[in-house]
Short mmCIF file of C-alpha atoms and ligand atoms in Angstrom, two decimals:
data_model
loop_
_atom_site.label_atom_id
_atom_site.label_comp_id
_atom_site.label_asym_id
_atom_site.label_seq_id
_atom_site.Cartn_x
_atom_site.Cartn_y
_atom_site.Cartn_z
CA UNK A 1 11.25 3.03 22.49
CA UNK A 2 12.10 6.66 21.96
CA UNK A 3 9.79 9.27 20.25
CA UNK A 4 11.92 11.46 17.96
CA UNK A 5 11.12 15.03 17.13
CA UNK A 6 14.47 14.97 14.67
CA UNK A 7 13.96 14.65 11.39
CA UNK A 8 15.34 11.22 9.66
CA UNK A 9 17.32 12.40 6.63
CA UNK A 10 19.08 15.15 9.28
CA UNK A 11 19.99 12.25 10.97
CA UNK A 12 20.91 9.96 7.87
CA UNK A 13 17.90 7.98 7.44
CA UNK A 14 16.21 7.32 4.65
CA UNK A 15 13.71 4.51 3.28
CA UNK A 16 15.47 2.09 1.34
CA UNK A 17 13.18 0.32 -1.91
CA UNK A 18 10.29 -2.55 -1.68
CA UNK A 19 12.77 -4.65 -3.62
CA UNK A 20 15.81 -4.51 -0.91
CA UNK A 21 15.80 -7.18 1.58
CA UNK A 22 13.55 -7.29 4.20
CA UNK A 23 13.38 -8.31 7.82
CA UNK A 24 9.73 -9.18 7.49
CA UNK A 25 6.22 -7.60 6.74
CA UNK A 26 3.23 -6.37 8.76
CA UNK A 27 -0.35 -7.26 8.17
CA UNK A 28 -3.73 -6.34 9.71
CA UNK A 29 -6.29 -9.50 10.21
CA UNK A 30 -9.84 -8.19 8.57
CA UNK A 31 -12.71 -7.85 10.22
CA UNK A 32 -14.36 -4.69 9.35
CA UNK A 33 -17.63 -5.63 8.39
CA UNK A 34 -18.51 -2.97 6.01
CA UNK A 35 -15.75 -2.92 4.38
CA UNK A 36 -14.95 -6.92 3.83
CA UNK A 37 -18.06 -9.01 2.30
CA UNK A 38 -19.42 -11.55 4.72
CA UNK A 39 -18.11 -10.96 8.24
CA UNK A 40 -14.59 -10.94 5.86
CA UNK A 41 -14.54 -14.55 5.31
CA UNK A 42 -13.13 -14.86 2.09
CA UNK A 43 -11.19 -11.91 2.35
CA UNK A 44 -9.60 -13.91 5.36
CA UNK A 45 -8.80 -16.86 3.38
CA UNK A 46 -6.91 -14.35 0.81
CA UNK A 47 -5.20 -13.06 3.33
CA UNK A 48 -3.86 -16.21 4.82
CA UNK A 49 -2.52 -17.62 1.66
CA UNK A 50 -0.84 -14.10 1.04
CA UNK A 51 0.38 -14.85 4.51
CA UNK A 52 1.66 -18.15 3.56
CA UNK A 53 3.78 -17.00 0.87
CA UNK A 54 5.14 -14.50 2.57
CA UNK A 55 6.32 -16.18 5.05
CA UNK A 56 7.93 -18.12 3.40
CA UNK A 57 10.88 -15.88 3.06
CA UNK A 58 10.21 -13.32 5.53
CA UNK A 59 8.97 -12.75 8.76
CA UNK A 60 5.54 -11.92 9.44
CA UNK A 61 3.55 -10.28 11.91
CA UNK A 62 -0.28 -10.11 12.10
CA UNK A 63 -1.99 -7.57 13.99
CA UNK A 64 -5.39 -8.93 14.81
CA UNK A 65 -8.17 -7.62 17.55
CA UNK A 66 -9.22 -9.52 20.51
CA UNK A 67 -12.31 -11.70 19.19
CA UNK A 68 -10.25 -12.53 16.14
CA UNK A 69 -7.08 -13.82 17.60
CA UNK A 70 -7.98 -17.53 18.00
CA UNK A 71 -9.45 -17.64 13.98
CA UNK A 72 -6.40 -15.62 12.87
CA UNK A 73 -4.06 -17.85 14.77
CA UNK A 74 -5.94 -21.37 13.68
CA UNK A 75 -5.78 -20.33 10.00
CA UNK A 76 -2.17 -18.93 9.93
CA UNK A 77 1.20 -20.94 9.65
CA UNK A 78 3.35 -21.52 13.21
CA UNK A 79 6.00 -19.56 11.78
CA UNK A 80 3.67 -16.99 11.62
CA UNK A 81 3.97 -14.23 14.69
CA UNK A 82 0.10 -13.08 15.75
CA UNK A 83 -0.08 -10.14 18.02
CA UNK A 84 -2.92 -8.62 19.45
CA UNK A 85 -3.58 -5.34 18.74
CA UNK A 86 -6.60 -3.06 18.05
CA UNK A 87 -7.54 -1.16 14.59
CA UNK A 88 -10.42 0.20 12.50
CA UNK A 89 -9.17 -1.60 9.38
CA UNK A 90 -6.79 -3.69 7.85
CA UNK A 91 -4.06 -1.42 5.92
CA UNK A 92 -1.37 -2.08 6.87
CA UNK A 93 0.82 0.29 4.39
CA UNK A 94 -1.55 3.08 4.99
CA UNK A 95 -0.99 2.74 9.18
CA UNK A 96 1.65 0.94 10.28
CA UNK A 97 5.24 2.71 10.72
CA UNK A 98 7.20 3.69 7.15
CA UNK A 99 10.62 2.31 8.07
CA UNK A 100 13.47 4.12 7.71
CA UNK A 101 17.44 3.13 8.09
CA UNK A 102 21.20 4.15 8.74
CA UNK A 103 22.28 1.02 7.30
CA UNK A 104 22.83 -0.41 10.99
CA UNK A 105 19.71 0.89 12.83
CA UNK A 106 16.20 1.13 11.36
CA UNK A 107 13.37 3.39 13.14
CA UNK A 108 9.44 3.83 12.33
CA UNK A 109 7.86 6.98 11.30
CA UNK A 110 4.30 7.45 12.97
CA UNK A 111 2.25 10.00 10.32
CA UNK A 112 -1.23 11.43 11.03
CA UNK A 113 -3.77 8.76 9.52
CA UNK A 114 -7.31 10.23 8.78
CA UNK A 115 -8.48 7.58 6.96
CA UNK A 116 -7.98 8.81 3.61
CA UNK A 117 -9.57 12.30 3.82
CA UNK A 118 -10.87 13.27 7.31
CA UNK A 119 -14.03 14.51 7.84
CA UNK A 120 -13.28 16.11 4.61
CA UNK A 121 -13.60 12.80 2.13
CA UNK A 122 -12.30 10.45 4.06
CA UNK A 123 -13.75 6.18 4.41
CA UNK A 124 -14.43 5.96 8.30
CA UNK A 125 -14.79 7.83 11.44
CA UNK A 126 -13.40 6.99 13.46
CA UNK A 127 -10.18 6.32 12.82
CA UNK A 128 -8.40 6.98 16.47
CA UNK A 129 -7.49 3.45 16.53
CA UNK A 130 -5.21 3.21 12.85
CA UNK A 131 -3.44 6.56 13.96
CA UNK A 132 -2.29 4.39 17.17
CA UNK A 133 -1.15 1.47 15.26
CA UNK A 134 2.49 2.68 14.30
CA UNK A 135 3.47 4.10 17.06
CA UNK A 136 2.22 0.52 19.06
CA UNK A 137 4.44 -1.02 16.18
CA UNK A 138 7.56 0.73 16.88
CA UNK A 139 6.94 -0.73 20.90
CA UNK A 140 6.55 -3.87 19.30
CA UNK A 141 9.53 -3.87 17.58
CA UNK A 142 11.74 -1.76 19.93
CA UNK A 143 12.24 0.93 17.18
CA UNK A 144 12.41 4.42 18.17
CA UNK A 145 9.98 6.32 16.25
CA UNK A 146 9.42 9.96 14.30
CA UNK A 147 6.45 11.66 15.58
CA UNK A 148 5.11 13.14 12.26
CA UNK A 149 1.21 12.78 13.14
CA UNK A 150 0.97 16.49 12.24
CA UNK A 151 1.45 15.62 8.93
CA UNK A 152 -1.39 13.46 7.01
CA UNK A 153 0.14 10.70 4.87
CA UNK A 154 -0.66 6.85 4.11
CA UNK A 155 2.42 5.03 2.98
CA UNK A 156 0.29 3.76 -0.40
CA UNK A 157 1.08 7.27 -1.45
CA UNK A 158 4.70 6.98 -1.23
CA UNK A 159 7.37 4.78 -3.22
CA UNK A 160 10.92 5.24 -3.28
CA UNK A 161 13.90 3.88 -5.20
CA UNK A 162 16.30 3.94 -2.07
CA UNK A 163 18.19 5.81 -4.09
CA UNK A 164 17.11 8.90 -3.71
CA UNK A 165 14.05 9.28 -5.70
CA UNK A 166 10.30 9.10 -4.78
CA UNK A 167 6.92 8.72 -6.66
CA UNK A 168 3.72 10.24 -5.18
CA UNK A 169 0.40 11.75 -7.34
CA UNK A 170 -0.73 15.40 -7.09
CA UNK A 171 -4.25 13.86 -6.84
CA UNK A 172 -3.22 12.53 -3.28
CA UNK A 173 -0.76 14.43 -1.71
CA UNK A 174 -2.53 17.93 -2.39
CA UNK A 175 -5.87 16.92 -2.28
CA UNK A 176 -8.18 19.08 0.67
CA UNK A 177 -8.61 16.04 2.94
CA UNK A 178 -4.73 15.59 3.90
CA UNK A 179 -2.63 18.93 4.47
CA UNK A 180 -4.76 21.55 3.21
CA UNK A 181 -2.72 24.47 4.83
CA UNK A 182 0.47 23.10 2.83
CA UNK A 183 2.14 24.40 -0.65
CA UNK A 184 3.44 21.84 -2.66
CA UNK A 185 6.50 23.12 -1.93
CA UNK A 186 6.22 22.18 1.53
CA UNK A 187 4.76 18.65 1.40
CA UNK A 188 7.74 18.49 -1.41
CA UNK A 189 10.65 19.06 1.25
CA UNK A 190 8.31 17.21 4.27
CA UNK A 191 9.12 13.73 1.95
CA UNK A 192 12.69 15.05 1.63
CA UNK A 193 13.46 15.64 5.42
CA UNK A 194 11.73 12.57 6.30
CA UNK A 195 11.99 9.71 3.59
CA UNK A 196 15.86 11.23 2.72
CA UNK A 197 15.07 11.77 -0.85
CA UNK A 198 15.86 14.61 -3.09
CA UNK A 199 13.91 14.28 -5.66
CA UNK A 200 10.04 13.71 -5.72
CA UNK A 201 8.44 12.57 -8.97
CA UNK A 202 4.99 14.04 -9.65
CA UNK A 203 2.46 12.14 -11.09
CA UNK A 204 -1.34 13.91 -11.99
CA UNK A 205 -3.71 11.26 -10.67
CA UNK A 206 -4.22 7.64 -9.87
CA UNK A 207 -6.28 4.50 -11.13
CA UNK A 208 -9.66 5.68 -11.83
CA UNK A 209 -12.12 5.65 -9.14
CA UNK A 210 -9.66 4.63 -6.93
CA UNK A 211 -11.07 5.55 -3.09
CA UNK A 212 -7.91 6.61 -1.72
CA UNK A 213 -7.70 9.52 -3.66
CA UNK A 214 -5.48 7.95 -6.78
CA UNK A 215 -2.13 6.35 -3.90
CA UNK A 216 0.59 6.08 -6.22
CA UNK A 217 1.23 2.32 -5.08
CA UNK A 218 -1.83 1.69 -7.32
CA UNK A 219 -0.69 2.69 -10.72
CA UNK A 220 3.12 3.12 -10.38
CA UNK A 221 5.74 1.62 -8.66
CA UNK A 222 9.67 0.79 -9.03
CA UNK A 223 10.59 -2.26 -9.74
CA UNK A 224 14.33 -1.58 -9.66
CA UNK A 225 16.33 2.13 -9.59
CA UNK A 226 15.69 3.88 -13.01
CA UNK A 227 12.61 0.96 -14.00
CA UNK A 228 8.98 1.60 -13.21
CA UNK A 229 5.64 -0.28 -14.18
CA UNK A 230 2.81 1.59 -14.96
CA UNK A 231 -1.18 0.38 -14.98
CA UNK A 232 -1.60 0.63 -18.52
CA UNK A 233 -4.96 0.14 -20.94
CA UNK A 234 -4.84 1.00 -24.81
CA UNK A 235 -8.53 1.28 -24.98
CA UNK A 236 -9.00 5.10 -25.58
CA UNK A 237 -12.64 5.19 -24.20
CA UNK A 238 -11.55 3.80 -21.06
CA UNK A 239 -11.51 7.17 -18.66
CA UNK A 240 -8.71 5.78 -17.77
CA UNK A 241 -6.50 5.81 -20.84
CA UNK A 242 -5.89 9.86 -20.32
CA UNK A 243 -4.62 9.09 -16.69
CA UNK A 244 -2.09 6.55 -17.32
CA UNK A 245 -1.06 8.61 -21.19
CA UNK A 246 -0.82 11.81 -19.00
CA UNK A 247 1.66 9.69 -16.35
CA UNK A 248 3.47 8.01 -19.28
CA UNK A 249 4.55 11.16 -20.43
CA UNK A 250 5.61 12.85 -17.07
CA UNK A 251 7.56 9.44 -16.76
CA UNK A 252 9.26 9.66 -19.98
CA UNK A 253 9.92 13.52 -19.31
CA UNK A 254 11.81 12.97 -15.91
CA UNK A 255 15.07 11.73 -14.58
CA UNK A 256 15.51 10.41 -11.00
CA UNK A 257 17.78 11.43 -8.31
CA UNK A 258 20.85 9.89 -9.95
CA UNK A 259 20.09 11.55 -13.07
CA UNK A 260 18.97 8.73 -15.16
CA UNK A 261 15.60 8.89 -17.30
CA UNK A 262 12.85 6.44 -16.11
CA UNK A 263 12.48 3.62 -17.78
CA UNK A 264 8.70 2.56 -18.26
CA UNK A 265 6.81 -0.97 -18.18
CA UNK A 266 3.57 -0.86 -19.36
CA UNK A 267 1.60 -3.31 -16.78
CA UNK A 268 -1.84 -4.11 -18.77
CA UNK A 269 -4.63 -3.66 -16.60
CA UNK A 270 -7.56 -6.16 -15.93
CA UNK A 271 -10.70 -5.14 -18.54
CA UNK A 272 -12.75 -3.09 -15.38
CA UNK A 273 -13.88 -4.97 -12.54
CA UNK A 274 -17.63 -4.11 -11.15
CA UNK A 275 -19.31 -4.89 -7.82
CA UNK A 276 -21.86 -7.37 -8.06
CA UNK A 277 -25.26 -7.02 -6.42
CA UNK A 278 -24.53 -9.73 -4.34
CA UNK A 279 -21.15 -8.79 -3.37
CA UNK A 280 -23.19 -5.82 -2.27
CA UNK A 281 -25.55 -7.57 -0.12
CA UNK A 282 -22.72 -9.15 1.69
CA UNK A 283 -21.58 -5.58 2.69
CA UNK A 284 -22.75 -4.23 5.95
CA UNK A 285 -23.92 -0.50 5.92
CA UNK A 286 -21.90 2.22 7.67
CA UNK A 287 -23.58 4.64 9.60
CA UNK A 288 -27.13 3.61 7.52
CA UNK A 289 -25.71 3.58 4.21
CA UNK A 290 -24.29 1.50 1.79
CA UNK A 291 -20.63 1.60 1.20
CA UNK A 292 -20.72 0.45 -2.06
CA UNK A 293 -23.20 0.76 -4.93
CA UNK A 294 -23.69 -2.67 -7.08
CA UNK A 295 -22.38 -1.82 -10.64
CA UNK A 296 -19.11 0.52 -9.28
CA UNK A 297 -16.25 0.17 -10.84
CA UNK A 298 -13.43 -0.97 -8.54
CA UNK A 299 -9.90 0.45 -8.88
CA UNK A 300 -8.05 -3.47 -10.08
CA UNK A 301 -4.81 -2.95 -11.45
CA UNK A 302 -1.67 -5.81 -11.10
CA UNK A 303 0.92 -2.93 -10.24
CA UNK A 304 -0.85 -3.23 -6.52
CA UNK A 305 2.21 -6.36 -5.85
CA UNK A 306 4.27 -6.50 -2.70
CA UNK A 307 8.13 -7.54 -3.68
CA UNK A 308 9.09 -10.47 -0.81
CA UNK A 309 12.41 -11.59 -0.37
CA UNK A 310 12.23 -14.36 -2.73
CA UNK A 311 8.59 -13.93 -4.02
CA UNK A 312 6.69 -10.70 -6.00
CA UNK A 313 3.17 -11.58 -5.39
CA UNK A 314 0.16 -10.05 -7.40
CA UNK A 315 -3.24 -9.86 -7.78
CA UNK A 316 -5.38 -11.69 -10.23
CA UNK A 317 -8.69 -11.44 -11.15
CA UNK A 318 -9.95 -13.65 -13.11
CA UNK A 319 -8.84 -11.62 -16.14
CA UNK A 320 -7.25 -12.69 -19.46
CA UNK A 321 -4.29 -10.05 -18.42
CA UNK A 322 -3.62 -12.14 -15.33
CA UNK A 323 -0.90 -14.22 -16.60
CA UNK A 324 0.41 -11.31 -18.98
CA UNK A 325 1.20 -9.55 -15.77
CA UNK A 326 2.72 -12.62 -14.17
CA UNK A 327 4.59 -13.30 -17.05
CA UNK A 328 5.89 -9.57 -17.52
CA UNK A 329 6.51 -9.52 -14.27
CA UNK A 330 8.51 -12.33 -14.53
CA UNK A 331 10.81 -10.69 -16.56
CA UNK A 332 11.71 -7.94 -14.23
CA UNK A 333 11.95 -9.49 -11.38
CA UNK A 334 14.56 -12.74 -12.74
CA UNK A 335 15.52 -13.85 -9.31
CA UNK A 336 12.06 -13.93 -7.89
CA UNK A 337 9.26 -15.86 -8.16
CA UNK A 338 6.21 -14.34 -9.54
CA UNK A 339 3.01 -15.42 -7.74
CA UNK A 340 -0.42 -14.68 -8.59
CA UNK A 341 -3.21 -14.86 -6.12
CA UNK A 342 -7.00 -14.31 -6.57
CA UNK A 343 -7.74 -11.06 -4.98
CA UNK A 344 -10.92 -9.81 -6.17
CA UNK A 345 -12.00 -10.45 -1.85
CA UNK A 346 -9.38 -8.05 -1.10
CA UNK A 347 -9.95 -5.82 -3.87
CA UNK A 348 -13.58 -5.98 -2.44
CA UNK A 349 -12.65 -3.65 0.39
CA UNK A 350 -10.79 -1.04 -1.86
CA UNK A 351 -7.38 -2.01 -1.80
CA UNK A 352 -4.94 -5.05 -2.75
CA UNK A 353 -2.32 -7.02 -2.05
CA UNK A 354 0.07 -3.81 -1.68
CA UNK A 355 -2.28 -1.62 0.37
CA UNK A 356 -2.48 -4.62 3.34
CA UNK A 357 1.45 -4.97 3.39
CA UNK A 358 4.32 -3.33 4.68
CA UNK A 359 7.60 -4.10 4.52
CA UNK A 360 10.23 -4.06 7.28
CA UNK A 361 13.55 -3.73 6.09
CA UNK A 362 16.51 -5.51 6.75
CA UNK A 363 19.04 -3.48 8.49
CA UNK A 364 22.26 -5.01 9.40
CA UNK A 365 25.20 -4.87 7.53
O1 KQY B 1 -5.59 1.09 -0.91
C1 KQY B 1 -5.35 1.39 0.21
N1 KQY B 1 -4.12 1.65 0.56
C2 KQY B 1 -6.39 1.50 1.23
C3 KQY B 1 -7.74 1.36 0.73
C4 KQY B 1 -8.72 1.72 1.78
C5 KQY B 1 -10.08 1.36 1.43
C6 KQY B 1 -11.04 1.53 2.55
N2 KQY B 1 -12.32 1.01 2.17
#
């Protein structure tokens, strides 16, 4: 494996869409203990039916430490590839490599991780351990790999049409905790040179409350070039019905790389999911302290899917919306099955079904 100092779109790379084909997908086995309820045993059995499906039409590999390699191996399919490997947490979008392709070779791109904010805002210290990951990745693979660690970003941030066009919040990319000594300008042409897009659509802010500082991959997301969905609510007391109006309208307002205007999906979202006090209790403390308070709203929305080869798979909650979203769904994604899977145990640790995935693209001709 080679460490690059180019930069990808100099070279002709760029990071084709979720809904192209993939080679296979990357997960993270959980184990973090204040971050998954109950030494993460129902967030593992979430995981391994997410697993399940995957693999179904994919590859999979599953990154888990060295005292959880026999569970994560006993509850996972054979087809299923289990590597060890060390980490703080289970993200997989936000640490493991964004892809990037030629159309006939694909290489990783290893950014600085700082677990969502640094010593600034950020979830965790420390985080030395999910800033290795990609890079370990890339070995795994045999990909050569970008060094871009001097540059803070979690690939929930990013989406891209493959065509040119990419999706990020101001909320998240020029917040303090990530690149403080950059203009927008600069982080602007950073996901040019790197991701090979020319065009970057802004949006303000992300789901309410959401932890990661509002990532993009929770409220909007392609679902093919030109066609977004967007976390949607029409109750106008919600705090978030500004946040999703104010994105609706940037949407509506913009064209993509090719020129053609966005077309918008409203996704409904799930009527908002609190934390329990018992789901609380389950929690351990970090340093002393909680890291969640009962009552706090989580950031649930259904736009938080991964796209598999022959499978979109979302999370549910429990919600009358959860089969509205299937069913919608459905409808944009005709030759794919659309699966939904309980998720409030992954939601639980602040993230969902997207936010533990990422894809590996398919890259021969
Ligand atoms: O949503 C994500 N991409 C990550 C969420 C991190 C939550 C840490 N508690």
């Amino acid at each position: 494996m080679k460490i690059l100092n180019t930069s990808p779109s100099a070279d002709g790379f760029y990071m084709p869409a979720e809904f192209s084909q993939h080679y296979g997908c990357i997960l993270i086995w959980p184990h973090r203990r204040d971050s998954w309820q109950n030494g993460a045993y129902a967030a593992r059995r979430a995981f391994a039916r997410l697993i399940e499906l995957i693999s179904s039409s994919e590859k999979v590999i599953v990154c888990a430490r060295y005292e959880d390699y026999d569970e994560a191996r006993r509850l996972l399919p054979d087809r299923v590839r289990v590597v060890e490997m060390s980490s703080d947490d289970s993200w997989a979008r936000d640490v493991a490599p964004t892809f990037v392709t030629n159309g006939s070779e694909l290489r990783g791109i290893d950014w600085g991780f700082n677990a969502w904010g640094g010593l600034y805002d950020g979830l965790y210290f420390p985080w030395d351990k999910d800033n290795k990951m990609a890079r370990k990745l890339c070995d795994l693979l045999e990909k050569d790999c970008y060094d871009c660690r001097s540059f803070i970003l979690e690939g929930g941030s990013i989406h891209t049409d493959g065509e040119g066009t990419l999706l990020t919040t101001e909320e998240c990319l020029l917040g303090r905790g990530r690149n403080p000594g950059m203009s927008k300008q600069g982080i602007e042409q950073k996901l040019c040179s790197t991701l090979g897009v020319s065009k970057v659509i802004w949006l303000r802010r992300g789901i309410y409350n959401d932890e990661t500082n509002g990532h993009i991959d929770n409220i909007c997301t392609f679902t093919s070039p030109g066609e977004v969905v967007l976390a949607w609510t029409d109750d106008k007391n919600d705090p978030q019905y500004k946040i999703s109006k104010e994105c609706l309208d940037i949407l509506e307002g913009s064209t993509d790389a090719k020129g053609r205007r966005i077309r918008v999906h409203k996704l409904p979202l799930p009527k908002p999911v609190h934390i329990t006090d018992d789901e609380c209790e389950g929690l351990d403390n970090m340093d002393g302290e909680p890291t969640r308070t009962p009552g706090e709203r989580l950031a649930a929305s259904y736009v938080n899917f991964y796209i598999a080869n022959k499978a979109v798979i979302v999370p549910q909650f429990g919600d009358e919306n959860d089969s509205r979203a299937v069913d919608i769904l459905s409808g944009l994604f005709p030759t794919r099955e659309v699966v939904g899977i309980y998720a409030r145990d992954i939601l639980i640790g602040g993230g969902n079904i997207h936010c533990i995935t990422q894809q590996i693209p398919e890259f021969e001709k």
